[in-house]
JSON list of C-alpha atoms in Angstrom, two decimals:
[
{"chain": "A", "resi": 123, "resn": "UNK", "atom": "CA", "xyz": [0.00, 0.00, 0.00]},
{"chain": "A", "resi": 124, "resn": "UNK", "atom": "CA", "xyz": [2.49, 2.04, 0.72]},
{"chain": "A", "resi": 125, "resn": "UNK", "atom": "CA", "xyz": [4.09, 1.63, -2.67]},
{"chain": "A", "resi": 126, "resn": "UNK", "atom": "CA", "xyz": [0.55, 2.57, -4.37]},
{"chain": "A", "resi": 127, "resn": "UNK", "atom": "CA", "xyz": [0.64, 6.12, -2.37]},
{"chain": "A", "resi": 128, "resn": "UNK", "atom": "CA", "xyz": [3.85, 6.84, -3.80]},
{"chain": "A", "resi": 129, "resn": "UNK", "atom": "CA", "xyz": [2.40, 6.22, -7.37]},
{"chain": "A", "resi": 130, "resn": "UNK", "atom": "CA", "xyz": [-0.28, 8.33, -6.31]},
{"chain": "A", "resi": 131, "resn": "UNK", "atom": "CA", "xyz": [1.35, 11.21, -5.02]},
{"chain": "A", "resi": 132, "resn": "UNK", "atom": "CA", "xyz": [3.69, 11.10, -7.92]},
{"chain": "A", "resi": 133, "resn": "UNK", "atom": "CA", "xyz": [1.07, 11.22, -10.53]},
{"chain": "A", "resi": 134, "resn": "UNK", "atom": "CA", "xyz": [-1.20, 14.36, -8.70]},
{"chain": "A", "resi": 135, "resn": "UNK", "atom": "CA", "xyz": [1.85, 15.98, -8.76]},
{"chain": "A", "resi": 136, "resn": "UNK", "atom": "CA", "xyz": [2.45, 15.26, -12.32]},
{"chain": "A", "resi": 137, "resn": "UNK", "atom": "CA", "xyz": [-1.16, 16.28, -13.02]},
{"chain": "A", "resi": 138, "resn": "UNK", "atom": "CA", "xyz": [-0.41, 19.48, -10.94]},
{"chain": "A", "resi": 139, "resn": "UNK", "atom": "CA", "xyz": [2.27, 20.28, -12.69]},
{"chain": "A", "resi": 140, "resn": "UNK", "atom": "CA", "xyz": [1.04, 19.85, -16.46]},
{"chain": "A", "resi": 141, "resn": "UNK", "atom": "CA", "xyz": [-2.18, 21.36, -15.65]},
{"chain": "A", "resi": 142, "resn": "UNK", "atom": "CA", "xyz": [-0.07, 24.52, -14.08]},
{"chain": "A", "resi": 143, "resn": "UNK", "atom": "CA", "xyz": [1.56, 25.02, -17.66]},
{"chain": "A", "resi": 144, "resn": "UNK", "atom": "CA", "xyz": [-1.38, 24.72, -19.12]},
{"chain": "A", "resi": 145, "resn": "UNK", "atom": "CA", "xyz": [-2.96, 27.45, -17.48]},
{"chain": "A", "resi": 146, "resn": "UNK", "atom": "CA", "xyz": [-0.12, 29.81, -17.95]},
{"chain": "A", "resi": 147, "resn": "UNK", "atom": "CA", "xyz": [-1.07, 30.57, -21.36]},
{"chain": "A", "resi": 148, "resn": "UNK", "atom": "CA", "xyz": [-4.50, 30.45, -20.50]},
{"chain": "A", "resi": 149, "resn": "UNK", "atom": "CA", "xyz": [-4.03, 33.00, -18.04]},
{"chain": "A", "resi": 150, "resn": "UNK", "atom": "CA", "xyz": [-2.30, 35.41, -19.81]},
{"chain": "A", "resi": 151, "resn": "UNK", "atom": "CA", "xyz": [-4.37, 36.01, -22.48]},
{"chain": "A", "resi": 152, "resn": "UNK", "atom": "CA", "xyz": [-7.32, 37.00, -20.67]},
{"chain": "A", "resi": 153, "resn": "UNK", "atom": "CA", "xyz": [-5.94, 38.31, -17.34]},
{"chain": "A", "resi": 154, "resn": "UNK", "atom": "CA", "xyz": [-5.79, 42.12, -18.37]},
{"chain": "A", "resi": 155, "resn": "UNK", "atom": "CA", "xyz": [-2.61, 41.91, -15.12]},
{"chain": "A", "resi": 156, "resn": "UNK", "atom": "CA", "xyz": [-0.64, 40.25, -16.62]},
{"chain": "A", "resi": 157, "resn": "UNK", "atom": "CA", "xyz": [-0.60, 41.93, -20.52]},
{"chain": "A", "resi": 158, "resn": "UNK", "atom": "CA", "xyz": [-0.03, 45.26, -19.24]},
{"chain": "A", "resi": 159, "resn": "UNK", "atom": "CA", "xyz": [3.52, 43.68, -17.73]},
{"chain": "A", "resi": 160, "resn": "UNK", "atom": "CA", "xyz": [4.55, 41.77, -21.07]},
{"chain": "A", "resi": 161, "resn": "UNK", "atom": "CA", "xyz": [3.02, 45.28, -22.65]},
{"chain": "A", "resi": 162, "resn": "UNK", "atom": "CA", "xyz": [5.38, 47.94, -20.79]},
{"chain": "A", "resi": 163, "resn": "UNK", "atom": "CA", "xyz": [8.11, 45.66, -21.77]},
{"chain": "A", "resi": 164, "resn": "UNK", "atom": "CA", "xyz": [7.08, 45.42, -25.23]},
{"chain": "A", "resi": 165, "resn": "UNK", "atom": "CA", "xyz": [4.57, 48.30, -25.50]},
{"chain": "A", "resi": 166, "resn": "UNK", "atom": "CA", "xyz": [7.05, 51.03, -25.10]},
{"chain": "A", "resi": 167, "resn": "UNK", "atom": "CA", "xyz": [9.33, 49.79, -28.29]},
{"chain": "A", "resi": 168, "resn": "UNK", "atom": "CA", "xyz": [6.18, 49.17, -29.76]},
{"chain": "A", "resi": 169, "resn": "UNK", "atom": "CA", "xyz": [4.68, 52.43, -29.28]},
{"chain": "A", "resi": 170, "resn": "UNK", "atom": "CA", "xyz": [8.27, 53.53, -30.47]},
{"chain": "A", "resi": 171, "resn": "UNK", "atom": "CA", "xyz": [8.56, 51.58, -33.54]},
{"chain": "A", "resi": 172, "resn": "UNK", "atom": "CA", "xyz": [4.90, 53.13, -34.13]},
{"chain": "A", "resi": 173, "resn": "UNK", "atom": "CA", "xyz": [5.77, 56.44, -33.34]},
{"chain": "A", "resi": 174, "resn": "UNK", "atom": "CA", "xyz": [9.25, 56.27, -35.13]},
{"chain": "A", "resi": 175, "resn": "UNK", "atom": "CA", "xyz": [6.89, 54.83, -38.45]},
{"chain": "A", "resi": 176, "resn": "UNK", "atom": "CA", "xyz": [4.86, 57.58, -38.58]},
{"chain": "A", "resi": 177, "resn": "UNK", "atom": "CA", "xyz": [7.71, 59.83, -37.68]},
{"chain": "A", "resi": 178, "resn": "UNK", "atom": "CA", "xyz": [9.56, 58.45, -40.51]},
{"chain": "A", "resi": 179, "resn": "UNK", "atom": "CA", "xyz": [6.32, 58.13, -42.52]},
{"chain": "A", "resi": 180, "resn": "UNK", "atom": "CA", "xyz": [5.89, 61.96, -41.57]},
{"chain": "A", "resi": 181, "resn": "UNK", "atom": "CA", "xyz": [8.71, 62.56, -41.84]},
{"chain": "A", "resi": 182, "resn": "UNK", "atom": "CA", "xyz": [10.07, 61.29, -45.56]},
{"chain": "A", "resi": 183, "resn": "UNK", "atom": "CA", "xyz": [6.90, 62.45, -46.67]},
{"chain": "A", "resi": 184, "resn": "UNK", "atom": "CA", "xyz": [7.92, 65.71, -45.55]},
{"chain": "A", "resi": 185, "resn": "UNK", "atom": "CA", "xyz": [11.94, 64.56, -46.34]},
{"chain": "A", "resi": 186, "resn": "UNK", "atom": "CA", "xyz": [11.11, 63.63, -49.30]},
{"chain": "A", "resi": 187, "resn": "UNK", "atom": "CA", "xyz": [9.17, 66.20, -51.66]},
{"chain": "A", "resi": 188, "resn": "UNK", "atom": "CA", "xyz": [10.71, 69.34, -50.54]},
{"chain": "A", "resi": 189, "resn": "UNK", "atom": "CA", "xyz": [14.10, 67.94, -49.63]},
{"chain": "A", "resi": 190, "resn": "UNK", "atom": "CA", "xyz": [15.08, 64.99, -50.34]},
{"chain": "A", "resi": 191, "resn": "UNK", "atom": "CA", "xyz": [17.40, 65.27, -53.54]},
{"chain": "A", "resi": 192, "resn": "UNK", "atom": "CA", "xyz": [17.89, 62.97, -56.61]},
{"chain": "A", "resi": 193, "resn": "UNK", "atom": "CA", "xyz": [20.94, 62.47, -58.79]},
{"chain": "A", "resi": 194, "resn": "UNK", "atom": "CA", "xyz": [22.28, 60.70, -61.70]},
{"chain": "A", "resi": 195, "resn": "UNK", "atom": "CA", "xyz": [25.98, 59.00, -61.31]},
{"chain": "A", "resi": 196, "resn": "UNK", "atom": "CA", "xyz": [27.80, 57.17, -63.39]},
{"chain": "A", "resi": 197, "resn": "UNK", "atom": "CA", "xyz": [29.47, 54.31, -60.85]},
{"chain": "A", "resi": 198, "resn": "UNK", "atom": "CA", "xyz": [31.99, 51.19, -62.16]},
{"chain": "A", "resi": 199, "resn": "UNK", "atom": "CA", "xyz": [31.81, 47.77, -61.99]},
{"chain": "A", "resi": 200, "resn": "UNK", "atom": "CA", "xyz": [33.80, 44.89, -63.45]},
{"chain": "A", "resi": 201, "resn": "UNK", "atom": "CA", "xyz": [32.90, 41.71, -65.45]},
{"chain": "A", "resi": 202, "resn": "UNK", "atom": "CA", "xyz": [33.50, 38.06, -64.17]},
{"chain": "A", "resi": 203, "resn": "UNK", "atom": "CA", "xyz": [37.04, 38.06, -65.02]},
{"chain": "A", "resi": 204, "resn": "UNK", "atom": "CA", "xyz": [38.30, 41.15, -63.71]},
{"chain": "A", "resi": 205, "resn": "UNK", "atom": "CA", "xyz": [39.12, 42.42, -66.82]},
{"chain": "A", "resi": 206, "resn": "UNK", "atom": "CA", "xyz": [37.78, 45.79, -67.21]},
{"chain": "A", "resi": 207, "resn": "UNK", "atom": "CA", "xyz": [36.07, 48.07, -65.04]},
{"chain": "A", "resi": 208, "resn": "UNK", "atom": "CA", "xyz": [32.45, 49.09, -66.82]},
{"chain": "A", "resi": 209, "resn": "UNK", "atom": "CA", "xyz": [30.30, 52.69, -66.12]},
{"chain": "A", "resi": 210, "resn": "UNK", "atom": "CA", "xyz": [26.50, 51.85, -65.50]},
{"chain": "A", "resi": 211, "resn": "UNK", "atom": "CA", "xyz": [24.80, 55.04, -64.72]},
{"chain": "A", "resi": 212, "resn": "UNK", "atom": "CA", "xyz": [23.30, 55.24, -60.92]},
{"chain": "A", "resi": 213, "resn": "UNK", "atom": "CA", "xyz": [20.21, 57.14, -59.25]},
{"chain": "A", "resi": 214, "resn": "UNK", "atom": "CA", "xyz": [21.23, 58.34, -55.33]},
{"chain": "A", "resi": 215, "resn": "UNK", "atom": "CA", "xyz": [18.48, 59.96, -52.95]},
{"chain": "A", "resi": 216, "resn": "UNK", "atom": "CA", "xyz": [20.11, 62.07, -50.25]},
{"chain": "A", "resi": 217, "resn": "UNK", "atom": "CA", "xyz": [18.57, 64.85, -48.10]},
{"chain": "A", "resi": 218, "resn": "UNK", "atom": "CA", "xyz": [21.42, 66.96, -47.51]},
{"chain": "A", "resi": 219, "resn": "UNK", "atom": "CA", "xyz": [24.71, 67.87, -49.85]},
{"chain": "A", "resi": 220, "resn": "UNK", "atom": "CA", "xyz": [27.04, 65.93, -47.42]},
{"chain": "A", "resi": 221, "resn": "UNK", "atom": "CA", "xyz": [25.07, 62.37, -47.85]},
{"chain": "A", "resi": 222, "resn": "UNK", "atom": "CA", "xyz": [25.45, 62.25, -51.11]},
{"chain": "A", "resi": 223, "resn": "UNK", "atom": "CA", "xyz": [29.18, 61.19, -50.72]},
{"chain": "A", "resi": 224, "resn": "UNK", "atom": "CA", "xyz": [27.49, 58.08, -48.70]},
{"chain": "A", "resi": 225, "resn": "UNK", "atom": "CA", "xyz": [24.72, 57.09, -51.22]},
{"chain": "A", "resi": 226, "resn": "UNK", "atom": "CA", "xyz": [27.50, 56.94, -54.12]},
{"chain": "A", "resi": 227, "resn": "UNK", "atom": "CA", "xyz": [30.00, 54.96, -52.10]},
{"chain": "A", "resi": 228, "resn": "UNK", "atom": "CA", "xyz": [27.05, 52.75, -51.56]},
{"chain": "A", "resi": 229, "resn": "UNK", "atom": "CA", "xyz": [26.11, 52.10, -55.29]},
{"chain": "A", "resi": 230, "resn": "UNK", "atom": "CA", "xyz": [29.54, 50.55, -55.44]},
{"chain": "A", "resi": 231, "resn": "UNK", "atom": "CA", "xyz": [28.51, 47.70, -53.22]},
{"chain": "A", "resi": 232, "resn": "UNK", "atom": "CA", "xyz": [25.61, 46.54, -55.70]},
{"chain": "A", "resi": 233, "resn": "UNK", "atom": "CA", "xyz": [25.24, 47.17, -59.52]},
{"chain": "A", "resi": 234, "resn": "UNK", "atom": "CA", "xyz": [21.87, 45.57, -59.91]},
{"chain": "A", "resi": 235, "resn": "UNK", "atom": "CA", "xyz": [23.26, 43.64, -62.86]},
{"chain": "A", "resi": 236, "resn": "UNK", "atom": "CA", "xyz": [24.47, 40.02, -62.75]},
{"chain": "A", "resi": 237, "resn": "UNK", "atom": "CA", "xyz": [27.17, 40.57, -65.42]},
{"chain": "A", "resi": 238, "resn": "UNK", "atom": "CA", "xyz": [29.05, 43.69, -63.84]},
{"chain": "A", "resi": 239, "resn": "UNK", "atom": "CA", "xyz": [30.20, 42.28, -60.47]},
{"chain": "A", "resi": 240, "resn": "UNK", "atom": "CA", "xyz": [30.93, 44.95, -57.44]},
{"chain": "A", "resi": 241, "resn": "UNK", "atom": "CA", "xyz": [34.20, 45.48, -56.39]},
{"chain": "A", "resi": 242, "resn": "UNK", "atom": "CA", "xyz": [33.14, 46.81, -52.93]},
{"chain": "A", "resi": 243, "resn": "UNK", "atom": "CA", "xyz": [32.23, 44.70, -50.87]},
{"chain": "A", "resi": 244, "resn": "UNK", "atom": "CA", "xyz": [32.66, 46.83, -47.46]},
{"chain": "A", "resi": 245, "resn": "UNK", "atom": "CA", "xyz": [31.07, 48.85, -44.79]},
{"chain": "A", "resi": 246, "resn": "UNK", "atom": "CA", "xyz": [31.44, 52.33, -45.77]},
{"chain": "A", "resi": 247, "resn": "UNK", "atom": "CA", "xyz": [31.59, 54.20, -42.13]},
{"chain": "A", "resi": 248, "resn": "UNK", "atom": "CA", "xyz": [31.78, 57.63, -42.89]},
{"chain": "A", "resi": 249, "resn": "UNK", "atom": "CA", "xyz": [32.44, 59.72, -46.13]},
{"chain": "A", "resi": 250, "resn": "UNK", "atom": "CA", "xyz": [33.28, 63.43, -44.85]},
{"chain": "A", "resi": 251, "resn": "UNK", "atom": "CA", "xyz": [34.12, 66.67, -47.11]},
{"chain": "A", "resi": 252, "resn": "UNK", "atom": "CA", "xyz": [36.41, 69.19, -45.87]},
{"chain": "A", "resi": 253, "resn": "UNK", "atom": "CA", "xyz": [38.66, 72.03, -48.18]},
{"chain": "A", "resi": 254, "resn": "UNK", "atom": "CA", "xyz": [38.30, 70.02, -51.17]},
{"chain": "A", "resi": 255, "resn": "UNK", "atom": "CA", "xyz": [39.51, 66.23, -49.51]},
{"chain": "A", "resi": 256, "resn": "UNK", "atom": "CA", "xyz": [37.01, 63.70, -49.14]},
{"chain": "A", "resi": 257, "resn": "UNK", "atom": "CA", "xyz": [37.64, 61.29, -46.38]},
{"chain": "A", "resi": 258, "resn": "UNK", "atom": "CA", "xyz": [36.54, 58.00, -46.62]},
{"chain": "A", "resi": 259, "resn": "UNK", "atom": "CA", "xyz": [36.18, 55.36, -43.79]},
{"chain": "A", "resi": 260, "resn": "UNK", "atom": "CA", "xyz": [36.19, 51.89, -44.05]},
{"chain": "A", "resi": 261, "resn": "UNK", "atom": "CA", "xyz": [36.00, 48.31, -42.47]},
{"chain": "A", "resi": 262, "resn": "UNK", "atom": "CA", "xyz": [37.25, 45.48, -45.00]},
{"chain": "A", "resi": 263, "resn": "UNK", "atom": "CA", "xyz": [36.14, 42.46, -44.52]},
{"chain": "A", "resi": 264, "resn": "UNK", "atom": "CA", "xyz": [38.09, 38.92, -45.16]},
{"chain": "A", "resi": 265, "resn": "UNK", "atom": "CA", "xyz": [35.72, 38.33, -47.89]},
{"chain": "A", "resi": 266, "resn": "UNK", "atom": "CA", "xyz": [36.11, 41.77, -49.30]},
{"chain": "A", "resi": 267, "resn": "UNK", "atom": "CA", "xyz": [40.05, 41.35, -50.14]},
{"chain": "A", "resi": 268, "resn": "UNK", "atom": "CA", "xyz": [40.74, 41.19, -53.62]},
{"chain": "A", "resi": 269, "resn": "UNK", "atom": "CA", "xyz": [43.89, 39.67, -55.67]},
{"chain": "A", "resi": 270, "resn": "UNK", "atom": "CA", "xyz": [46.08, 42.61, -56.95]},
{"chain": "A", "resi": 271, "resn": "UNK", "atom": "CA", "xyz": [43.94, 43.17, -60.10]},
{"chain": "A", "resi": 272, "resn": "UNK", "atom": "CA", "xyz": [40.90, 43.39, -57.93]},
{"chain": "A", "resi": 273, "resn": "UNK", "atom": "CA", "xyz": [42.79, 45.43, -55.44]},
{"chain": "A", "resi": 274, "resn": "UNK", "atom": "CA", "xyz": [43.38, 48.23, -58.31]},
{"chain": "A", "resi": 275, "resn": "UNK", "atom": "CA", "xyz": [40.33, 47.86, -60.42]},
{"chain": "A", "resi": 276, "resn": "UNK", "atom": "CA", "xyz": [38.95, 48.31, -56.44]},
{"chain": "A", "resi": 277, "resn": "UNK", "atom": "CA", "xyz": [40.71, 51.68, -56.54]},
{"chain": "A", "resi": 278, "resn": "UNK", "atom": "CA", "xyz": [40.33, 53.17, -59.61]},
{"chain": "A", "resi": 279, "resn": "UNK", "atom": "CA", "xyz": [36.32, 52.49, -59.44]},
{"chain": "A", "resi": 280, "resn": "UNK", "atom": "CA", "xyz": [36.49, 54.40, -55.92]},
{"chain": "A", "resi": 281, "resn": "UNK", "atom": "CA", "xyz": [38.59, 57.03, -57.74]},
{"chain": "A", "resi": 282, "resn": "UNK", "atom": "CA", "xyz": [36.13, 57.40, -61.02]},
{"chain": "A", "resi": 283, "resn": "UNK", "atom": "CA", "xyz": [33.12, 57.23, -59.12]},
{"chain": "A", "resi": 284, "resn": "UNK", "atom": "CA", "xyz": [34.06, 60.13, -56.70]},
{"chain": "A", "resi": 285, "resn": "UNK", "atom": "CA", "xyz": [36.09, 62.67, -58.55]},
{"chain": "A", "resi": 286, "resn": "UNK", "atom": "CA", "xyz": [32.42, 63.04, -60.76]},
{"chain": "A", "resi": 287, "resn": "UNK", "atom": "CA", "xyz": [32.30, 65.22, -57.87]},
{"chain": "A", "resi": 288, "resn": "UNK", "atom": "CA", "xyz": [33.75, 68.30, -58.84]},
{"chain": "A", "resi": 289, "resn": "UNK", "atom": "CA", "xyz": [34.22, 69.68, -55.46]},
{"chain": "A", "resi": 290, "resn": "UNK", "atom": "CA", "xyz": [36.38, 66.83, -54.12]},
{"chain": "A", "resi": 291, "resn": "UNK", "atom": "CA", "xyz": [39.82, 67.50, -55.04]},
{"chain": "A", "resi": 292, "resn": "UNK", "atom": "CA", "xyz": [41.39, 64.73, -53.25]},
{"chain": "A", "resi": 293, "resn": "UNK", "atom": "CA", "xyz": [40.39, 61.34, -51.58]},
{"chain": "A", "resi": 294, "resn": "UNK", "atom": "CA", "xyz": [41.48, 60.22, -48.06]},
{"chain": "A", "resi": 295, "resn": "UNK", "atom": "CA", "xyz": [40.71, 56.87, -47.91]},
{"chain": "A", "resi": 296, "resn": "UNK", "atom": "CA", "xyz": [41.13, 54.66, -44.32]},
{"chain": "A", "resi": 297, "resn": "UNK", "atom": "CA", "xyz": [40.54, 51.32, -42.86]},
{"chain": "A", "resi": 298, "resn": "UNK", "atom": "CA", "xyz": [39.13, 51.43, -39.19]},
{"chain": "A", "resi": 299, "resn": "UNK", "atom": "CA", "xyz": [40.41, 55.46, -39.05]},
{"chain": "A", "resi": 300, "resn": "UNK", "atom": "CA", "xyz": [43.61, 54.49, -39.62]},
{"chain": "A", "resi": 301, "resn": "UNK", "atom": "CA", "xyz": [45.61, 55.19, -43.11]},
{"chain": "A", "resi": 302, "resn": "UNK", "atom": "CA", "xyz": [47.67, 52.20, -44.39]},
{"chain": "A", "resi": 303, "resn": "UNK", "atom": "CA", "xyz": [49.97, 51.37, -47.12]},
{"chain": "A", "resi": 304, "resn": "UNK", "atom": "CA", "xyz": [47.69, 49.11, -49.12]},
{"chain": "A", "resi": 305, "resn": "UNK", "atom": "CA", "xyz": [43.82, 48.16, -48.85]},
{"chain": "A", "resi": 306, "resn": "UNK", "atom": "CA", "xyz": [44.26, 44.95, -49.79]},
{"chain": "A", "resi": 307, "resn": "UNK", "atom": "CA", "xyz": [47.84, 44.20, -49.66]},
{"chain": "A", "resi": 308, "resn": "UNK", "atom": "CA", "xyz": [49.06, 44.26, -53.36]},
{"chain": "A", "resi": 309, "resn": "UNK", "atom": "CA", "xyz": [48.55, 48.08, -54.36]},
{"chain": "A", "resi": 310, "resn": "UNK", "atom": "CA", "xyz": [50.12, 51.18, -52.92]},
{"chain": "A", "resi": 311, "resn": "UNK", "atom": "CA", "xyz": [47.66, 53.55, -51.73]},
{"chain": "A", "resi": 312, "resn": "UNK", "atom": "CA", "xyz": [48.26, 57.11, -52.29]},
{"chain": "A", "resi": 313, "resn": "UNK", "atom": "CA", "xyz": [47.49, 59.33, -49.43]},
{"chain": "A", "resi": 314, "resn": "UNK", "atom": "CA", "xyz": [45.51, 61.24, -49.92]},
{"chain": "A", "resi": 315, "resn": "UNK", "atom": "CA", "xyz": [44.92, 60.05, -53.32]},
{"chain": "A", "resi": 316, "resn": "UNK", "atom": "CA", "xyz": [44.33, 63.50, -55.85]},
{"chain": "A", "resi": 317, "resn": "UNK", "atom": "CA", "xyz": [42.22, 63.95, -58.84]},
{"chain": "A", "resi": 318, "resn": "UNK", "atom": "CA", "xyz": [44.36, 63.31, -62.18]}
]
């Protein structure tokens, strides 16, 4: 008998204890205590996400009629082999002068064509303009590094690409702030690298 209470107690509080997890979904969905709590967690980045969406919404609407700014670039590309770099021409949205530096670096990561191939395959951290030298910040990836013809193809579409801009007289270009010798380890980087 005393073996049967054991079974017993053992499967009440089995029956206790699946029944108890049961209920906690249960519970939560109708108890208006307990969604308030998983809401002030939640509800606060929710209410910010909806405020910052009709912020933004607002706020590009507003951004972009009256100032948000289009312009057609010409930005290079290469073909599977490496060969040759290509122009394709580009369409960049920025709202003010400065970003546009940013939204043509950034059409060098993608061409939107499967037959020119982007050489730039980086995070572009900051692209500043000051008396005529464009500084250019970057982190380079493993898988961003290039052989030697990459490396200068790499280069010269950075160079062609940016000096459409007729008020950048000169290019600063750095990895993780700091100016090196090569990017990739195969061609000598100028610094800062001027308009030819």
């Amino acid at each position: 008998m005393n073996r049967m209470s054991w079974r017993i107690c053992g499967l009440v509080l089995l029956l206790a204890l699946a029944s108890g997890c049961g209920q906690k979904p249960g519970t939560a969905q109708p108890s208006g205590n307990e969604e308030p709590q998983v809401e002030q967690g939640a509800g606060p980045a929710t209410n910010h996400q909806g405020s910052n969406n009709a912020e933004n919404t607002s706020g590009e609407t507003g951004t972009e009629s009256p100032e948000q700014q289009t312009l057609s670039i010409k930005s290079y590309y290469t073909d599977d082999q490496l060969n040759e770099l290509t122009e394709k021409e580009q369409t960049i949205r920025y709202a003010k002068d400065e970003d546009k530096y940013m939204a043509a670096l950034e059409t060098l990561k993608d061409s939107g064509d499967s037959e020119l191939l982007p050489l730039w395959k980086v995070e572009f951290r900051s692209a500043t303009l000051s008396e005529g030298m464009l500084t250019v910040d970057i982190t380079l990836p493993d898988e961003a590094r290039l052989g030697a013809g990459g490396e200068a193809l790499a280069v010269e579409a950075l160079q062609n690409t940016l000096f459409q801009f007729q008020e950048i007289e000169s290019i600063e270009l750095l990895v993780d702030g700091q100016q090196t010798e090569s990017l990739m380890g195969h061609v000598e980087l100028e610094h800062p690298m001027t308009r030819k």
